[in-house]
Amino acid sequence: MPTEIPDALQILLQIQDKDTQILAAQHQIKELPEREEIRTIQNSKEALEEILIAKQSEVHENNRNQKRLEDEVATIEERTEKQKQKLYSGEVIAIKELQALEADIENLKERQILLEDKIIEVMELNEPIQKEIQILNVQTDEYEQNEAKLLNALTKAIEGIESVIKKIKSEKIILTSELSDELLTEYESLRARPGYVGVAKLVNRTCNGCHLDLPAVEVDRIKKLPEENIINCEECGCILVR
């Protein structure tokens, strides 16, 4: 059976306290330090990923240049071989033509040497970049390991707080069973307003809900009302407990 109004309001204060505890716990979940640490790690990972992509692009471009140079060397080797075959086949007997073939073969050799030197240069360019990529990959792995640990810690912390919230809600259910649906509906409606509570004590002239002083005339009027009357703060609208 619902309790008498004065007792019901005292219970309502207890319910308000439970709701305040629940809100505080929910806020605690949102503000757990692991969240900020995880965000920091994720930002660092993103920054590393950008650098890694840039380095991989450098390697890809160098590999592309190396492949182009190697293809050119292969073409020169093929042409050199053909020129040698022509030179030694006996098909060419004119001195000038033979000299021209020898000069062409020599030029091809010189060109090949230049290209091979460039290939070595490109390969040498990739060596430090590959080392940087290895370091970045190690750093990324470390970030991922730390992130996994923090996520695990965050999950456990949330579970712990949610367990507390569940207990508080169970205690609240027991308290609400003693009150009328009408009083609870009014309380929940008032409490749903952003930044306000549903019920608060009136201490002297001060409403503990909005922490404002009520006019002396209003306080005198309240004092004269029967205890079973439901009174609302004229400033914030919450139910007042005298």
Tab-separated table of N, CA, C and O in Angstrom, residues 26 88 101 130 175 182 207 210:
chain	number	residue	atom	x	y	z
A	26	GLN	N	26.881	6.862	-14.256
A	26	GLN	CA	26.853	6.918	-15.722
A	26	GLN	C	27.850	7.945	-16.248
A	26	GLN	O	28.505	7.736	-17.274
A	88	TYR	N	80.505	-10.688	-85.070
A	88	TYR	CA	81.325	-11.900	-85.198
A	88	TYR	C	80.770	-12.937	-86.193
A	88	TYR	O	81.342	-14.009	-86.365
A	101	LEU	N	79.977	-0.937	-85.499
A	101	LEU	CA	79.397	-1.946	-84.601
A	101	LEU	C	80.129	-1.972	-83.259
A	101	LEU	O	79.518	-2.022	-82.191
A	130	GLN	N	63.208	1.386	-45.741
A	130	GLN	CA	62.716	0.087	-45.261
A	130	GLN	C	62.949	-0.047	-43.753
A	130	GLN	O	62.113	-0.599	-43.025
A	175	LEU	N	12.097	0.837	-3.305
A	175	LEU	CA	11.554	2.088	-2.757
A	175	LEU	C	10.312	2.541	-3.531
A	175	LEU	O	9.328	2.994	-2.934
A	182	GLU	N	0.793	7.932	-9.156
A	182	GLU	CA	0.603	9.358	-9.444
A	182	GLU	C	1.795	10.175	-8.967
A	182	GLU	O	2.307	11.033	-9.697
A	207	CYS	N	15.489	26.287	-1.301
A	207	CYS	CA	15.178	25.019	-1.990
A	207	CYS	C	16.506	24.355	-2.332
A	207	CYS	O	17.328	24.937	-3.044
A	210	CYS	N	17.211	23.909	-6.405
A	210	CYS	CA	17.781	24.977	-7.240
A	210	CYS	C	18.695	25.908	-6.453
A	210	CYS	O	19.327	26.788	-7.030
